[in-house]
PDB file of C-alpha atoms and ligand atoms in Angstrom:
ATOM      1  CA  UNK A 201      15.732  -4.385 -21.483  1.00  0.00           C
ATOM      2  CA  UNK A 202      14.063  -2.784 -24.780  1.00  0.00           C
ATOM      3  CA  UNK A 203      13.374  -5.131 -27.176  1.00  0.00           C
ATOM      4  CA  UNK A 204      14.608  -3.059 -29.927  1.00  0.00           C
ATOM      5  CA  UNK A 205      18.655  -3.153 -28.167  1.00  0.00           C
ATOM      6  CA  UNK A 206      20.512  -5.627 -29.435  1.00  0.00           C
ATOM      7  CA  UNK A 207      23.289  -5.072 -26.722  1.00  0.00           C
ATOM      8  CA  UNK A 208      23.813  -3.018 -23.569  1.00  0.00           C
ATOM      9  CA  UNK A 209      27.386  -1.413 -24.070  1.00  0.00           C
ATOM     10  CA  UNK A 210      27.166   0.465 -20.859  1.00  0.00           C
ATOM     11  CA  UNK A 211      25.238  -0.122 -17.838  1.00  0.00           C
ATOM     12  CA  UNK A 212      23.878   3.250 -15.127  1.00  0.00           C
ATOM     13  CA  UNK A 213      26.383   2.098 -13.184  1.00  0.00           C
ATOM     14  CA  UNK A 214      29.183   2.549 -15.413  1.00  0.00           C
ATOM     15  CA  UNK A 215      28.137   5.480 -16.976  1.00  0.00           C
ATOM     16  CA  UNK A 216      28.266   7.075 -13.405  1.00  0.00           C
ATOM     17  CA  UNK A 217      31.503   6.299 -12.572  1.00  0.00           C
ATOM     18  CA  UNK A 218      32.714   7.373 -15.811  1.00  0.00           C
ATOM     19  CA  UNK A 219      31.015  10.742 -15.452  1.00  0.00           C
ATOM     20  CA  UNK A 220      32.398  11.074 -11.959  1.00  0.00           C
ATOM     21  CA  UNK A 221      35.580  10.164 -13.531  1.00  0.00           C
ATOM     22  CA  UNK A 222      35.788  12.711 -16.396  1.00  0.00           C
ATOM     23  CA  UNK A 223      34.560  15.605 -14.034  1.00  0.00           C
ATOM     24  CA  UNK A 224      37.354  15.133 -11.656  1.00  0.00           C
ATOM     25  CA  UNK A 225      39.996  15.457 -14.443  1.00  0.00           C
ATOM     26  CA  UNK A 226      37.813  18.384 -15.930  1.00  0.00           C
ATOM     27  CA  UNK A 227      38.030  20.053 -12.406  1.00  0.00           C
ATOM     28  CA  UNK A 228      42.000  19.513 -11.604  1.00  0.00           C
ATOM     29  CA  UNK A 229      42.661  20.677 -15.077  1.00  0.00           C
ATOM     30  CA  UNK A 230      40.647  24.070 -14.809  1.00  0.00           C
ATOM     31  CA  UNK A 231      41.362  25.062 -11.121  1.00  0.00           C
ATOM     32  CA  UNK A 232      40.600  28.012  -9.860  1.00  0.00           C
ATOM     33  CA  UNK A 233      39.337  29.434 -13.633  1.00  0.00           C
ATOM     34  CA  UNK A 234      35.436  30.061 -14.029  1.00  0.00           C
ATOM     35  CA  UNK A 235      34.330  28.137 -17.582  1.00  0.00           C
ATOM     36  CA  UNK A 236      31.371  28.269 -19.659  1.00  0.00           C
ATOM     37  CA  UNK A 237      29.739  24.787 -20.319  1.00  0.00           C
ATOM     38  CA  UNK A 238      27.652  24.980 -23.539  1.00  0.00           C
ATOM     39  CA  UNK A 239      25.936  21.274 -23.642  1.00  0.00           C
ATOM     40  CA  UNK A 240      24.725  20.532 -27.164  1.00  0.00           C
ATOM     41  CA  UNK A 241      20.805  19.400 -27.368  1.00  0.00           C
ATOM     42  CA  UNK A 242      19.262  17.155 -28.014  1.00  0.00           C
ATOM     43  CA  UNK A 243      21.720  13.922 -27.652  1.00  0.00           C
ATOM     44  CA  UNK A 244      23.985  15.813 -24.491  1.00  0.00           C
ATOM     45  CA  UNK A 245      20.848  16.621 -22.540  1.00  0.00           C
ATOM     46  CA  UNK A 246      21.449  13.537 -19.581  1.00  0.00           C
ATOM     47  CA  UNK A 247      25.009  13.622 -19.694  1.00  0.00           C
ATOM     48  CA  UNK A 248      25.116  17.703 -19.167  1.00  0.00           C
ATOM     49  CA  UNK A 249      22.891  16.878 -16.800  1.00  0.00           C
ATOM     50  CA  UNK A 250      25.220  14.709 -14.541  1.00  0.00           C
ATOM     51  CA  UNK A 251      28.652  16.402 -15.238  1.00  0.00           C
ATOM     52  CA  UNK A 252      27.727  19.684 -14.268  1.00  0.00           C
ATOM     53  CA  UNK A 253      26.677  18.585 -11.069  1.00  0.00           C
ATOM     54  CA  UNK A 254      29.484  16.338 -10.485  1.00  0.00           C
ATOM     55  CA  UNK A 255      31.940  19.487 -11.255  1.00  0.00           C
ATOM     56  CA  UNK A 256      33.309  21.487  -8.716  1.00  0.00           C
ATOM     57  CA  UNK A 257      34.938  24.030 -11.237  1.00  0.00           C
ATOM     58  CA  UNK A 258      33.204  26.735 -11.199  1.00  0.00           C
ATOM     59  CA  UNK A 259      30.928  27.643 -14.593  1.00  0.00           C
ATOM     60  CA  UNK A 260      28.697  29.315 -16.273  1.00  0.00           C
ATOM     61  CA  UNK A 261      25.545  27.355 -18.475  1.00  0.00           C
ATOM     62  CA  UNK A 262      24.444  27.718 -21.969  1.00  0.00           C
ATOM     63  CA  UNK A 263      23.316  25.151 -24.260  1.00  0.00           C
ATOM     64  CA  UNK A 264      22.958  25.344 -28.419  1.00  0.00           C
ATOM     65  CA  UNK A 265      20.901  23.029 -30.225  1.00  0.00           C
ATOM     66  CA  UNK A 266      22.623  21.679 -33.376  1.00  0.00           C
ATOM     67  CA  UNK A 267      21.207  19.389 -36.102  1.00  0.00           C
ATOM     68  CA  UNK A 268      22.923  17.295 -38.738  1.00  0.00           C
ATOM     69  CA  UNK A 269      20.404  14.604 -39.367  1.00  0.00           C
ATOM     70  CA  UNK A 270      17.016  13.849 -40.338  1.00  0.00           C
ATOM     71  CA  UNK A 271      14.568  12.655 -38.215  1.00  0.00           C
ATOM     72  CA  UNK A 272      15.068   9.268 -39.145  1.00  0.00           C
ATOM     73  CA  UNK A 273      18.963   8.853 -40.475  1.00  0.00           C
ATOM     74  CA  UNK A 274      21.430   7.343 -38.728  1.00  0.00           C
ATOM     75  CA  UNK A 275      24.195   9.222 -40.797  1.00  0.00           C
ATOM     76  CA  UNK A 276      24.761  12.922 -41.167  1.00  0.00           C
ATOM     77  CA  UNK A 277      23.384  15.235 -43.743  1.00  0.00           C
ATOM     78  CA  UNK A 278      26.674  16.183 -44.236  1.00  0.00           C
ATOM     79  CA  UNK A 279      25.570  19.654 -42.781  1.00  0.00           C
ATOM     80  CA  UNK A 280      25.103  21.455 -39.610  1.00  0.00           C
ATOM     81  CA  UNK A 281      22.150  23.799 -38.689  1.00  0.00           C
ATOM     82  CA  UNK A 282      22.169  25.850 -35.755  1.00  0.00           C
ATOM     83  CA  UNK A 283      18.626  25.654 -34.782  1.00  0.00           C
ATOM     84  CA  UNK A 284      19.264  28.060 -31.068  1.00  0.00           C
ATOM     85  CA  UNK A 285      22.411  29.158 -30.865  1.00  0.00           C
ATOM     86  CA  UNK A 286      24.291  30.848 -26.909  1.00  0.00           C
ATOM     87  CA  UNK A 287      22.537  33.342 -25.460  1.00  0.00           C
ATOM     88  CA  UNK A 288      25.687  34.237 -23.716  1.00  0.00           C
ATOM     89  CA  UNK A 289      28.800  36.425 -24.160  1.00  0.00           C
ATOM     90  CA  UNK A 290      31.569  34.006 -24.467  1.00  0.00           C
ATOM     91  CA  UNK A 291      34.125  36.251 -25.895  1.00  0.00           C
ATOM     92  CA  UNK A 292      37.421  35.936 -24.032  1.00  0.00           C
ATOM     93  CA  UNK A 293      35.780  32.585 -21.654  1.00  0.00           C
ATOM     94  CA  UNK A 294      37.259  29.191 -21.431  1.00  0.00           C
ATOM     95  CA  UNK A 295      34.406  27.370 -23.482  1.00  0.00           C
ATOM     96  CA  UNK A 296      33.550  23.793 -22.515  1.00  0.00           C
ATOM     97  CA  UNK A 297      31.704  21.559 -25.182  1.00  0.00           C
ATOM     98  CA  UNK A 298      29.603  19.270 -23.725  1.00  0.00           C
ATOM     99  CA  UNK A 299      28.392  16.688 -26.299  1.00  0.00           C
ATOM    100  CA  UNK A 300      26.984  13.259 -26.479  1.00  0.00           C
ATOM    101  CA  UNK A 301      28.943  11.512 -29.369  1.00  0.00           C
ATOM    102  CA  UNK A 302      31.847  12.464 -31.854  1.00  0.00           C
ATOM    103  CA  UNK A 303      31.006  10.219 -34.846  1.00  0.00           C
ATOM    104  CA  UNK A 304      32.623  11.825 -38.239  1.00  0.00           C
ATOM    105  CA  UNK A 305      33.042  15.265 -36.279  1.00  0.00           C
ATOM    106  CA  UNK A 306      31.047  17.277 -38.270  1.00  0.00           C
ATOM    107  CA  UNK A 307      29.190  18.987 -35.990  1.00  0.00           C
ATOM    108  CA  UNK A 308      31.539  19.568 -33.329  1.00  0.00           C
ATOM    109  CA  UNK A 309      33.920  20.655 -35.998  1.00  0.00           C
ATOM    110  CA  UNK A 310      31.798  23.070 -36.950  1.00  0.00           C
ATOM    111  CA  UNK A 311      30.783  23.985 -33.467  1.00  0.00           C
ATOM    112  CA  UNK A 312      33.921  24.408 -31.832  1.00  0.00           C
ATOM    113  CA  UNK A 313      34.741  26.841 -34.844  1.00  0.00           C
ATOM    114  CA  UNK A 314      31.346  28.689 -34.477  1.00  0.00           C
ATOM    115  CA  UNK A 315      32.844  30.040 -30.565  1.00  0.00           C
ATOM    116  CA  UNK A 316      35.980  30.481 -31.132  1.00  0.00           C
ATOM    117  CA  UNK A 317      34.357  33.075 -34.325  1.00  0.00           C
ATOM    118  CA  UNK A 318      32.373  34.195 -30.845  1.00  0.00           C
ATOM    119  CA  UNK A 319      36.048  35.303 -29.303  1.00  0.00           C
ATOM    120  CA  UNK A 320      35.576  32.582 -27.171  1.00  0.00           C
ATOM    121  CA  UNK A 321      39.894  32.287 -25.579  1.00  0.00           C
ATOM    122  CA  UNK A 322      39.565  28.276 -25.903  1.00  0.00           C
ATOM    123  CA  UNK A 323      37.133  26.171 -26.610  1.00  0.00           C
ATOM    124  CA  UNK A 324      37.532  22.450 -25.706  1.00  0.00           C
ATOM    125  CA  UNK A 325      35.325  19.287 -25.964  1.00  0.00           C
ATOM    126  CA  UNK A 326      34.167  16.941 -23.537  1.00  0.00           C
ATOM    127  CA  UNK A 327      32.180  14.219 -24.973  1.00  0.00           C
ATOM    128  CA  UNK A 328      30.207  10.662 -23.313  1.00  0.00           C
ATOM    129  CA  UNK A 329      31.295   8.514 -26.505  1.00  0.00           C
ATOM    130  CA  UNK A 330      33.906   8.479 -29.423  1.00  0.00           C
ATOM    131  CA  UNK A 331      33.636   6.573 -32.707  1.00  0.00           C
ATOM    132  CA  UNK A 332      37.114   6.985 -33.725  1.00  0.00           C
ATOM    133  CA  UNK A 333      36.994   4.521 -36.803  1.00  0.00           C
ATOM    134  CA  UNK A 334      34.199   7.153 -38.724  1.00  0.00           C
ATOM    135  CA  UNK A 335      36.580  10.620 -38.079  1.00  0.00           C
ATOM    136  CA  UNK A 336      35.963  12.713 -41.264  1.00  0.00           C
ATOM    137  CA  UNK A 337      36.763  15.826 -40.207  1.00  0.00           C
ATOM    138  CA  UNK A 338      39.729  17.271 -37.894  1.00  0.00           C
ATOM    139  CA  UNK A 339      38.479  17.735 -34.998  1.00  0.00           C
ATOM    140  CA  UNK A 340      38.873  15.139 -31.467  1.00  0.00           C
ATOM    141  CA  UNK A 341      37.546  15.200 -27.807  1.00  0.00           C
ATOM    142  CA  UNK A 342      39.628  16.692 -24.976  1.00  0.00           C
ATOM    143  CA  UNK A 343      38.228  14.537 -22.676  1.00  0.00           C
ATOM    144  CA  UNK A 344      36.316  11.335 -23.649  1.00  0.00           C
ATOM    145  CA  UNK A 345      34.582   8.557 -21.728  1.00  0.00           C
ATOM    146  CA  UNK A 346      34.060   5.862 -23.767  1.00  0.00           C
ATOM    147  CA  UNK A 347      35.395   4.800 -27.163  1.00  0.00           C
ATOM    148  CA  UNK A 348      32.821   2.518 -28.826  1.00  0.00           C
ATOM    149  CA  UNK A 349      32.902   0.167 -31.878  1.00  0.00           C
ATOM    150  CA  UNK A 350      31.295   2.275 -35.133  1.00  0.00           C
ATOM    151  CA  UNK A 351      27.188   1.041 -33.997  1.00  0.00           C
ATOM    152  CA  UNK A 352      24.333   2.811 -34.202  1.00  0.00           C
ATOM    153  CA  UNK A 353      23.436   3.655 -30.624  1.00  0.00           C
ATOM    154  CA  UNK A 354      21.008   4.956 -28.340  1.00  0.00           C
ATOM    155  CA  UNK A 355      20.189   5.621 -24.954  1.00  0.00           C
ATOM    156  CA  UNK A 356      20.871   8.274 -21.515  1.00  0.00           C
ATOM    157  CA  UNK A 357      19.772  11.448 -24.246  1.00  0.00           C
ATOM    158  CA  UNK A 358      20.971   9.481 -27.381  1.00  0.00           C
ATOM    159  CA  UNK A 359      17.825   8.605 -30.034  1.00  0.00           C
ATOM    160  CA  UNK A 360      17.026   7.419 -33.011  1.00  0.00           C
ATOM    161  CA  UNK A 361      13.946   9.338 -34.537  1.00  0.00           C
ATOM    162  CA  UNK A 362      13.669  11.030 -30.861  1.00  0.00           C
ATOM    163  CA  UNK A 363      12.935   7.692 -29.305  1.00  0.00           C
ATOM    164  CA  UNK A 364      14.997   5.170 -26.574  1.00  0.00           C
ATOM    165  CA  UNK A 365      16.775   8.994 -25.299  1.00  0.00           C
ATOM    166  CA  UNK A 366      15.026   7.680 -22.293  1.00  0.00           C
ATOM    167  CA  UNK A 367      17.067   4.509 -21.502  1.00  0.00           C
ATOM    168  CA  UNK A 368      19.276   4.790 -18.662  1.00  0.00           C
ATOM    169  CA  UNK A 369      21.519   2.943 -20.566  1.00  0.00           C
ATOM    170  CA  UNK A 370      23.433   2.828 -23.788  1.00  0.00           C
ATOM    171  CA  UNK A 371      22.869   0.066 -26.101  1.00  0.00           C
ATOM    172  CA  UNK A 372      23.275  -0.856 -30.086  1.00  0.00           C
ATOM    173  CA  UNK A 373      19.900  -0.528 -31.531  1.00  0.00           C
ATOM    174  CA  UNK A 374      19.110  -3.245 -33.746  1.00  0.00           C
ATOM    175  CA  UNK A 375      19.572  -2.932 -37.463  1.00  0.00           C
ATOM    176  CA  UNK A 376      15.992  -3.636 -38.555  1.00  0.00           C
ATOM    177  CA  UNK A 377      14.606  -0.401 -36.759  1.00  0.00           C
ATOM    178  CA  UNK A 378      16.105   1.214 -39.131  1.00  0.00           C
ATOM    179  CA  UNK A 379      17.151  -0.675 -42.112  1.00  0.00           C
ATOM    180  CA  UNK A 380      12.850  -0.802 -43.210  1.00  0.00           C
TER     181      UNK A 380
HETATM  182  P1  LIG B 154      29.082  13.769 -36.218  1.00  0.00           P
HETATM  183  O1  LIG B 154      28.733  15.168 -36.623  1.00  0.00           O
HETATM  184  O2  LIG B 154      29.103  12.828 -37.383  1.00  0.00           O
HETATM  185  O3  LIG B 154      30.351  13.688 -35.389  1.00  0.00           O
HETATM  186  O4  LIG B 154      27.905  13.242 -35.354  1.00  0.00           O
HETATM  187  C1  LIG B 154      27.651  13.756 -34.140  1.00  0.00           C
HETATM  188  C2  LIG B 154      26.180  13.760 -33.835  1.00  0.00           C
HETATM  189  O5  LIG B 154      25.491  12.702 -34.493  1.00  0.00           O
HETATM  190  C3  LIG B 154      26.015  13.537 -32.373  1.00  0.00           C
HETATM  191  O6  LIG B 154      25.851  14.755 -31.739  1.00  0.00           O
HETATM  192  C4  LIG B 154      24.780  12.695 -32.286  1.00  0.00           C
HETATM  193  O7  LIG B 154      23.685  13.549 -32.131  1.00  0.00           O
HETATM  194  C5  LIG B 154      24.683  11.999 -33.592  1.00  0.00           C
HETATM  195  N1  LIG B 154      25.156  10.597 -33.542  1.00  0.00           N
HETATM  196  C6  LIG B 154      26.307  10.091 -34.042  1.00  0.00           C
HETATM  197  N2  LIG B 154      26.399   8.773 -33.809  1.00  0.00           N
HETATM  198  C7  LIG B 154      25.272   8.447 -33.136  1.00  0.00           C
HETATM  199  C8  LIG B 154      24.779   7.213 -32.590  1.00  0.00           C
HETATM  200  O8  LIG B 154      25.394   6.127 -32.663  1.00  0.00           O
HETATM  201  N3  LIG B 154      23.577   7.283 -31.971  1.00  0.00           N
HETATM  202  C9  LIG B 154      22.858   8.432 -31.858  1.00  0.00           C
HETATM  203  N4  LIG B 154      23.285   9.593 -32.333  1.00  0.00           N
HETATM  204  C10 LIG B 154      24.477   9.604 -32.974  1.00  0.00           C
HETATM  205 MG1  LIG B 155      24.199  15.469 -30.932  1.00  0.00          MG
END
């Protein structure tokens, strides 16, 4: 394990069968309609990855790559920049969000509002991890894997300063990365 984790929350393993898990509801819930996934880089990178392979629903891929922190915060700005937005029509699609983490909701809040101003005919959110306990804005995930304690944490496309997205794992980082 990286030194710097305090504590694996989730293990390869799990994370897999999770994935597996929230695909197969994605699927029976769509059916026979084509969607358009739109993963959100940096954090969803991995875990777009895996789902859309795992889905049998047929879709369409975009991503859009959103920013709300600094390179070294571990708390939002308080705003969200669109640094490359869709390249694709979505008006009148079935929009899937694909997104690491919903922490205070910011950015998918804004996000989710940003397609449906596209003409997008639903937009809903599929996201790895849910920090319910720091919701600040209204906005929740359609489908969620995990709901974790409110921790910093990193790993399978979630960083800190761009590092530990690597880890095939998630884990809490340790305080003292980032409290210096
Ligand atoms: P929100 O806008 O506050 O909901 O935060 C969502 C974004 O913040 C996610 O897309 C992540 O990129 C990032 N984020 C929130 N919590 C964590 C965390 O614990 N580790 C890494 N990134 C996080
Ligand atoms: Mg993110």
């Amino acid at each position: 394990m990286n030194s710097d984790i305090a504590e694996v929350l989730f293990s390869r393993e799990e994370i897999n069968q999770k994935v597996q898990e929230l695909a197969q509801k994605i699927d029976h819930e769509y059916g026979d309609k084509e969607i358009v996934t739109i993963g959100i880089l940096r954090g969803a990178i991995f875990f777009m990855a895996d789902i859309l392979r795992a889905f049998k629903v047929k879709l369409v891929m975009d991503v859009m790559s959103v920013s709300s922190y600094g390179e070294k915060d571990i708390t939002s700005s308080g705003q969200v920049k669109i640094l490359n937005d869709i390249m694709i029509n979505i008006k009148d699609r079935d929009v899937l969000i694909i997104e690491d983490i919903i922490d205070t909701g910011l950015t998918l809040y804004h996000v989710k509002r940003h397609l449906l101003d596209r003409g997008a005919n639903s937009v809903k959110i599929c996201t790895l991890l849910d920090k319910p306990s720091n919701r600040k804005f209204k906005v929740g995930s359609d489908y969620n894997g995990f709901i974790i304690p409110n921790e910093f944490v990193v790993g399978y496309g979630l960083g800190y300063d761009n590092r530990y997205r690597n880890l095939d794992y998630i884990g809490i980082l340790k305080p003292e990365i980032y409290q210096n």
